[in-house]
Amino acid sequence: MTADQILFFIFGGISLIGAIAVISFRHPIYSALSLIVTFFSQAGLFVLLGAHFVAAVQVIVYAGAIMVLFLFVIMLLNLGTLSAKGVMTGKLKGIAIVLGILFAAQGIYIAANVFKDTEVGSPEAIERAAALADNPIETYDIGVLLFRDYLLPFEVTSLILLAALIGVIVLVKRENRVEN
Amino acid sequence: MEINLLEQIVIPIIKILFIAHLLIIGVMAMIWSERRVSGWMQDRLGPNRVGPQGLLQPIADGIKFLFKEDLIPNHVDKPLYVLAPAMLLVPAMITIAVVPFGSSITIPGLENPILLQIADINIGILFILAITSLGVYGVVIGAWASNNKYSLLGGLRSSAQMISYELTLGLAIIGVLMLSSSLSLRTIAVEQGAYPWKWNFLIHFPAFLAFTTAMFAETNRLPFDLAEAEQELVAGYHTEYSSMKFAIFFMAEYMNMIVGSAVVVTLFLGGWHFFGLENVGGEGSILAGLISFAIFFIKTGIFLFVFIWVRWTLPRFRYDQLMNFGWKFLLPVTLTSIVVTGTLWVVVKENKQLWIGIGNVVAAFIVVAIVAGMLAMDNNSKSAVQSTPAAAPLRGLDAVE
């Protein structure tokens, strides 16, 4: 095994353990922290694929910004530990089972169709990953893609975000007026 | 993939050990100089009993912290309470990995010259932003796990402040990145060259001020230390911490300062360059390497002195002042700086750096004047509509949101 492969299994393992921990912990703070662990090790996987910029953005946006807001909400609402029974009762349980089966079916379908030609860990797959890691995607390339080749979709996305931003401000302002 | 044992493993490990220890010694030196300088500024002596000039005082403090009872209060969330100091210390330590602390040394017999830097990665500055953004967890988790209202208030204040000023921190460097067209800290330092009038702090003066201010806020130093405002919050997020755990919080704060100063020196103050002095003895020689390291060291030290200087000179901001300053002054100034730098870069054909430097300062003045005018008008209309005394605290709440 090369160093890259060892690192892949370390990062992949940690991110799986983190993901399982998210749904296993009964306290929301612990779940949120496990999710950060998962995001962070996924950034490690991006680095292994030579996508350094994506890795940094993954940490800045997901681990650094979004999860802080999650933690804020959990702390300010002072959510306690879930009871032993959990939240899955009655109708919710039925819905959960149906959705779970659908999700599993999707997973199996994808696994069967996408991975059937390239066995995971096959020589070609390793070669391709190594080629990616040797030629890191430069930030320059991403800039060219975003601001030249895909300029219109990029601008449309930013408009959508702007709309959301304005929406938030309007909502917050309205609440203030009632208080005053 | 062949691994060259000496170049790929031994030398990096030596570099890492050297820098990590330098950082810890730097923390001790900072604690000593902070106390001595504050003593000097307040016309008293400061610690001068342990060792010559009190130099061994930090070691005595460290020993005291280590031998104190490691107290864990009963009401805390134990795993997170123990984890929090480490969550603050680790990001503080690993950001130094991408900061170049000198030029390079060529040693005959080795394939590549030894870079005086642990890792020269091509997204260096993004790496620093990413890792510093993780530092906020140590504060939030420590505050929450302490299960104490003062801690929680301190933690919330601190994290709101860190998130707000992180934006300024990120936006202030964009002008610098545009001119050097690289994210690697080494390239940015090399691009600035040997002479101070070509360094970024003149070309991007408003961004330099904004970045420095935001860094003060990020490190929770006065005048932005609302998170541990003694008069209001006991000691803020580390109220419940004692002995070595408290010391780790303290160390992390000082490490953040050291790394922050090193980053400012690299981005804005020309890194290890100083009038060509860094090339004495020929480029790549051991002497030149050592001199470049010394220059970087001295520049960082001077900047750290500014940290101490400001702390013992300025009073603390009020919370709404802090938020207003960050969102209504620093953020517009940095955003304008980006637009001005980009526009002038395309429009101006000759003396680009000079014109960008002038344009940035002029634009910053205009923005500050506009914002100040708008705030004054806003205040006037508010006081005209609501003349009740209750209006004042409400404005503070507006700022929080």
mmCIF file of N, CA and C in Angstrom, chain B residues 296-364:
data_model
loop_
_atom_site.group_PDB
_atom_site.id
_atom_site.type_symbol
_atom_site.label_atom_id
_atom_site.label_comp_id
_atom_site.label_asym_id
_atom_site.label_seq_id
_atom_site.Cartn_x
_atom_site.Cartn_y
_atom_site.Cartn_z
ATOM 1 N N PHE B 296 13.085 38.336 9.650
ATOM 2 C CA PHE B 296 11.687 37.966 9.865
ATOM 3 C C PHE B 296 11.355 37.975 11.352
ATOM 4 N N PHE B 297 12.274 37.426 12.135
ATOM 5 C CA PHE B 297 12.102 37.330 13.588
ATOM 6 C C PHE B 297 11.949 38.727 14.189
ATOM 7 N N ILE B 298 12.815 39.649 13.776
ATOM 8 C CA ILE B 298 12.777 41.003 14.347
ATOM 9 C C ILE B 298 11.489 41.713 13.940
ATOM 10 N N LYS B 299 11.107 41.579 12.654
ATOM 11 C CA LYS B 299 9.867 42.218 12.215
ATOM 12 C C LYS B 299 8.674 41.701 13.019
ATOM 13 N N THR B 300 8.604 40.369 13.177
ATOM 14 C CA THR B 300 7.503 39.808 13.953
ATOM 15 C C THR B 300 7.539 40.327 15.380
ATOM 16 N N GLY B 301 8.751 40.418 15.943
ATOM 17 C CA GLY B 301 8.884 40.909 17.314
ATOM 18 C C GLY B 301 8.383 42.332 17.452
ATOM 19 N N ILE B 302 8.714 43.178 16.475
ATOM 20 C CA ILE B 302 8.247 44.569 16.532
ATOM 21 C C ILE B 302 6.730 44.605 16.486
ATOM 22 N N PHE B 303 6.166 43.765 15.627
ATOM 23 C CA PHE B 303 4.716 43.754 15.520
ATOM 24 C C PHE B 303 4.072 43.257 16.811
ATOM 25 N N LEU B 304 4.719 42.282 17.453
ATOM 26 C CA LEU B 304 4.191 41.792 18.724
ATOM 27 C C LEU B 304 4.245 42.887 19.785
ATOM 28 N N PHE B 305 5.271 43.734 19.693
ATOM 29 C CA PHE B 305 5.342 44.849 20.633
ATOM 30 C C PHE B 305 4.135 45.770 20.449
ATOM 31 N N VAL B 306 3.725 45.957 19.162
ATOM 32 C CA VAL B 306 2.544 46.781 18.899
ATOM 33 C C VAL B 306 1.325 46.194 19.608
ATOM 34 N N PHE B 307 1.201 44.863 19.576
ATOM 35 C CA PHE B 307 0.106 44.202 20.292
ATOM 36 C C PHE B 307 0.082 44.633 21.754
ATOM 37 N N ILE B 308 1.244 44.559 22.411
ATOM 38 C CA ILE B 308 1.320 44.881 23.835
ATOM 39 C C ILE B 308 1.036 46.365 24.046
ATOM 40 N N TRP B 309 1.624 47.170 23.184
ATOM 41 C CA TRP B 309 1.481 48.616 23.239
ATOM 42 C C TRP B 309 -0.002 49.008 23.207
ATOM 43 N N VAL B 310 -0.712 48.438 22.203
ATOM 44 C CA VAL B 310 -2.129 48.768 22.056
ATOM 45 C C VAL B 310 -2.903 48.318 23.285
ATOM 46 N N ARG B 311 -2.567 47.126 23.786
ATOM 47 C CA ARG B 311 -3.330 46.588 24.906
ATOM 48 C C ARG B 311 -3.270 47.518 26.114
ATOM 49 N N TRP B 312 -2.104 48.100 26.365
ATOM 50 C CA TRP B 312 -1.984 48.912 27.565
ATOM 51 C C TRP B 312 -2.248 50.380 27.281
ATOM 52 N N THR B 313 -2.749 50.702 26.080
ATOM 53 C CA THR B 313 -3.020 52.091 25.745
ATOM 54 C C THR B 313 -4.508 52.347 25.547
ATOM 55 N N LEU B 314 -5.193 51.430 24.865
ATOM 56 C CA LEU B 314 -6.576 51.703 24.487
ATOM 57 C C LEU B 314 -7.550 51.068 25.469
ATOM 58 N N PRO B 315 -8.673 51.738 25.735
ATOM 59 C CA PRO B 315 -9.710 51.121 26.555
ATOM 60 C C PRO B 315 -10.557 50.162 25.720
ATOM 61 N N ARG B 316 -11.358 49.367 26.390
ATOM 62 C CA ARG B 316 -12.169 48.352 25.709
ATOM 63 C C ARG B 316 -13.349 49.004 24.988
ATOM 64 N N PHE B 317 -13.732 48.420 23.832
ATOM 65 C CA PHE B 317 -14.927 48.883 23.129
ATOM 66 C C PHE B 317 -16.184 48.436 23.856
ATOM 67 N N ARG B 318 -17.286 49.151 23.594
ATOM 68 C CA ARG B 318 -18.573 48.633 24.025
ATOM 69 C C ARG B 318 -19.029 47.644 22.959
ATOM 70 N N TYR B 319 -19.978 46.758 23.308
ATOM 71 C CA TYR B 319 -20.305 45.694 22.362
ATOM 72 C C TYR B 319 -20.892 46.241 21.064
ATOM 73 N N ASP B 320 -21.815 47.211 21.168
ATOM 74 C CA ASP B 320 -22.419 47.728 19.930
ATOM 75 C C ASP B 320 -21.393 48.508 19.115
ATOM 76 N N GLN B 321 -20.449 49.159 19.796
ATOM 77 C CA GLN B 321 -19.373 49.845 19.065
ATOM 78 C C GLN B 321 -18.550 48.839 18.278
ATOM 79 N N LEU B 322 -18.270 47.710 18.945
ATOM 80 C CA LEU B 322 -17.477 46.659 18.298
ATOM 81 C C LEU B 322 -18.146 46.178 17.030
ATOM 82 N N MET B 323 -19.457 45.862 17.128
ATOM 83 C CA MET B 323 -20.174 45.337 15.969
ATOM 84 C C MET B 323 -20.316 46.408 14.887
ATOM 85 N N ASN B 324 -20.626 47.651 15.304
ATOM 86 C CA ASN B 324 -20.725 48.729 14.322
ATOM 87 C C ASN B 324 -19.416 48.920 13.578
ATOM 88 N N PHE B 325 -18.332 48.907 14.333
ATOM 89 C CA PHE B 325 -17.029 49.132 13.735
ATOM 90 C C PHE B 325 -16.698 48.050 12.721
ATOM 91 N N GLY B 326 -16.958 46.808 13.089
ATOM 92 C CA GLY B 326 -16.644 45.691 12.201
ATOM 93 C C GLY B 326 -17.492 45.698 10.947
ATOM 94 N N TRP B 327 -18.817 45.849 11.113
ATOM 95 C CA TRP B 327 -19.719 45.668 9.971
ATOM 96 C C TRP B 327 -19.882 46.946 9.162
ATOM 97 N N LYS B 328 -19.855 48.112 9.838
ATOM 98 C CA LYS B 328 -20.184 49.337 9.106
ATOM 99 C C LYS B 328 -18.955 50.114 8.662
ATOM 100 N N PHE B 329 -17.800 49.858 9.239
ATOM 101 C CA PHE B 329 -16.603 50.570 8.789
ATOM 102 C C PHE B 329 -15.614 49.635 8.090
ATOM 103 N N LEU B 330 -15.148 48.615 8.826
ATOM 104 C CA LEU B 330 -14.097 47.769 8.246
ATOM 105 C C LEU B 330 -14.574 47.049 6.988
ATOM 106 N N LEU B 331 -15.794 46.478 7.050
ATOM 107 C CA LEU B 331 -16.254 45.683 5.915
ATOM 108 C C LEU B 331 -16.425 46.532 4.649
ATOM 109 N N PRO B 332 -17.113 47.677 4.701
ATOM 110 C CA PRO B 332 -17.190 48.516 3.486
ATOM 111 C C PRO B 332 -15.814 48.958 2.990
ATOM 112 N N VAL B 333 -14.924 49.295 3.923
ATOM 113 C CA VAL B 333 -13.596 49.751 3.492
ATOM 114 C C VAL B 333 -12.876 48.650 2.732
ATOM 115 N N THR B 334 -12.922 47.417 3.243
ATOM 116 C CA THR B 334 -12.215 46.337 2.553
ATOM 117 C C THR B 334 -12.884 46.019 1.217
ATOM 118 N N LEU B 335 -14.222 46.059 1.183
ATOM 119 C CA LEU B 335 -14.918 45.769 -0.077
ATOM 120 C C LEU B 335 -14.552 46.809 -1.141
ATOM 121 N N THR B 336 -14.547 48.089 -0.737
ATOM 122 C CA THR B 336 -14.166 49.132 -1.702
ATOM 123 C C THR B 336 -12.740 48.929 -2.156
ATOM 124 N N SER B 337 -11.892 48.556 -1.228
ATOM 125 C CA SER B 337 -10.492 48.344 -1.574
ATOM 126 C C SER B 337 -10.360 47.303 -2.688
ATOM 127 N N ILE B 338 -11.177 46.253 -2.622
ATOM 128 C CA ILE B 338 -11.124 45.232 -3.673
ATOM 129 C C ILE B 338 -11.509 45.846 -5.017
ATOM 130 N N VAL B 339 -12.624 46.588 -5.030
ATOM 131 C CA VAL B 339 -13.106 47.172 -6.284
ATOM 132 C C VAL B 339 -12.063 48.140 -6.850
ATOM 133 N N VAL B 340 -11.541 49.010 -5.967
ATOM 134 C CA VAL B 340 -10.586 50.018 -6.427
ATOM 135 C C VAL B 340 -9.326 49.352 -6.972
ATOM 136 N N THR B 341 -8.797 48.383 -6.224
ATOM 137 C CA THR B 341 -7.587 47.704 -6.673
ATOM 138 C C THR B 341 -7.804 47.050 -8.030
ATOM 139 N N GLY B 342 -8.917 46.335 -8.170
ATOM 140 C CA GLY B 342 -9.189 45.648 -9.426
ATOM 141 C C GLY B 342 -9.337 46.618 -10.573
ATOM 142 N N THR B 343 -10.104 47.693 -10.359
ATOM 143 C CA THR B 343 -10.351 48.658 -11.431
ATOM 144 C C THR B 343 -9.047 49.327 -11.869
ATOM 145 N N LEU B 344 -8.294 49.837 -10.885
ATOM 146 C CA LEU B 344 -7.061 50.536 -11.241
ATOM 147 C C LEU B 344 -6.074 49.593 -11.908
ATOM 148 N N TRP B 345 -6.079 48.336 -11.496
ATOM 149 C CA TRP B 345 -5.166 47.364 -12.086
ATOM 150 C C TRP B 345 -5.406 47.226 -13.579
ATOM 151 N N VAL B 346 -6.681 47.309 -13.984
ATOM 152 C CA VAL B 346 -7.011 47.174 -15.402
ATOM 153 C C VAL B 346 -6.836 48.514 -16.122
ATOM 154 N N VAL B 347 -7.267 49.619 -15.482
ATOM 155 C CA VAL B 347 -7.317 50.906 -16.170
ATOM 156 C C VAL B 347 -5.928 51.534 -16.304
ATOM 157 N N VAL B 348 -5.177 51.572 -15.190
ATOM 158 C CA VAL B 348 -3.894 52.274 -15.204
ATOM 159 C C VAL B 348 -2.857 51.448 -15.949
ATOM 160 N N LYS B 349 -2.036 52.129 -16.763
ATOM 161 C CA LYS B 349 -1.038 51.383 -17.532
ATOM 162 C C LYS B 349 0.353 51.488 -16.909
ATOM 163 N N GLU B 350 0.687 52.642 -16.340
ATOM 164 C CA GLU B 350 2.022 52.821 -15.775
ATOM 165 C C GLU B 350 1.930 53.099 -14.279
ATOM 166 N N ASN B 351 2.996 52.785 -13.557
ATOM 167 C CA ASN B 351 3.051 53.035 -12.112
ATOM 168 C C ASN B 351 1.830 52.478 -11.386
ATOM 169 N N LYS B 352 1.475 51.244 -11.716
ATOM 170 C CA LYS B 352 0.241 50.668 -11.166
ATOM 171 C C LYS B 352 0.214 50.734 -9.648
ATOM 172 N N GLN B 353 1.358 50.340 -9.015
ATOM 173 C CA GLN B 353 1.362 50.234 -7.562
ATOM 174 C C GLN B 353 1.110 51.579 -6.911
ATOM 175 N N LEU B 354 1.726 52.632 -7.467
ATOM 176 C CA LEU B 354 1.554 53.967 -6.898
ATOM 177 C C LEU B 354 0.094 54.385 -6.945
ATOM 178 N N TRP B 355 -0.525 54.233 -8.151
ATOM 179 C CA TRP B 355 -1.910 54.676 -8.304
ATOM 180 C C TRP B 355 -2.852 53.849 -7.465
ATOM 181 N N ILE B 356 -2.594 52.549 -7.373
ATOM 182 C CA ILE B 356 -3.476 51.710 -6.544
ATOM 183 C C ILE B 356 -3.368 52.139 -5.091
ATOM 184 N N GLY B 357 -2.118 52.449 -4.661
ATOM 185 C CA GLY B 357 -1.931 52.889 -3.279
ATOM 186 C C GLY B 357 -2.708 54.153 -2.998
ATOM 187 N N ILE B 358 -2.588 55.157 -3.887
ATOM 188 C CA ILE B 358 -3.304 56.423 -3.685
ATOM 189 C C ILE B 358 -4.815 56.190 -3.740
ATOM 190 N N GLY B 359 -5.249 55.436 -4.776
ATOM 191 C CA GLY B 359 -6.679 55.183 -4.950
ATOM 192 C C GLY B 359 -7.288 54.523 -3.734
ATOM 193 N N ASN B 360 -6.584 53.555 -3.155
ATOM 194 C CA ASN B 360 -7.115 52.847 -1.991
ATOM 195 C C ASN B 360 -7.340 53.799 -0.828
ATOM 196 N N VAL B 361 -6.358 54.661 -0.565
ATOM 197 C CA VAL B 361 -6.483 55.565 0.583
ATOM 198 C C VAL B 361 -7.637 56.539 0.365
ATOM 199 N N VAL B 362 -7.704 57.122 -0.864
ATOM 200 C CA VAL B 362 -8.781 58.075 -1.161
ATOM 201 C C VAL B 362 -10.141 57.395 -1.003
ATOM 202 N N ALA B 363 -10.273 56.204 -1.592
ATOM 203 C CA ALA B 363 -11.555 55.490 -1.520
ATOM 204 C C ALA B 363 -11.927 55.198 -0.069
ATOM 205 N N ALA B 364 -10.930 54.818 0.731
ATOM 206 C CA ALA B 364 -11.219 54.495 2.126
ATOM 207 C C ALA B 364 -11.740 55.723 2.854
#
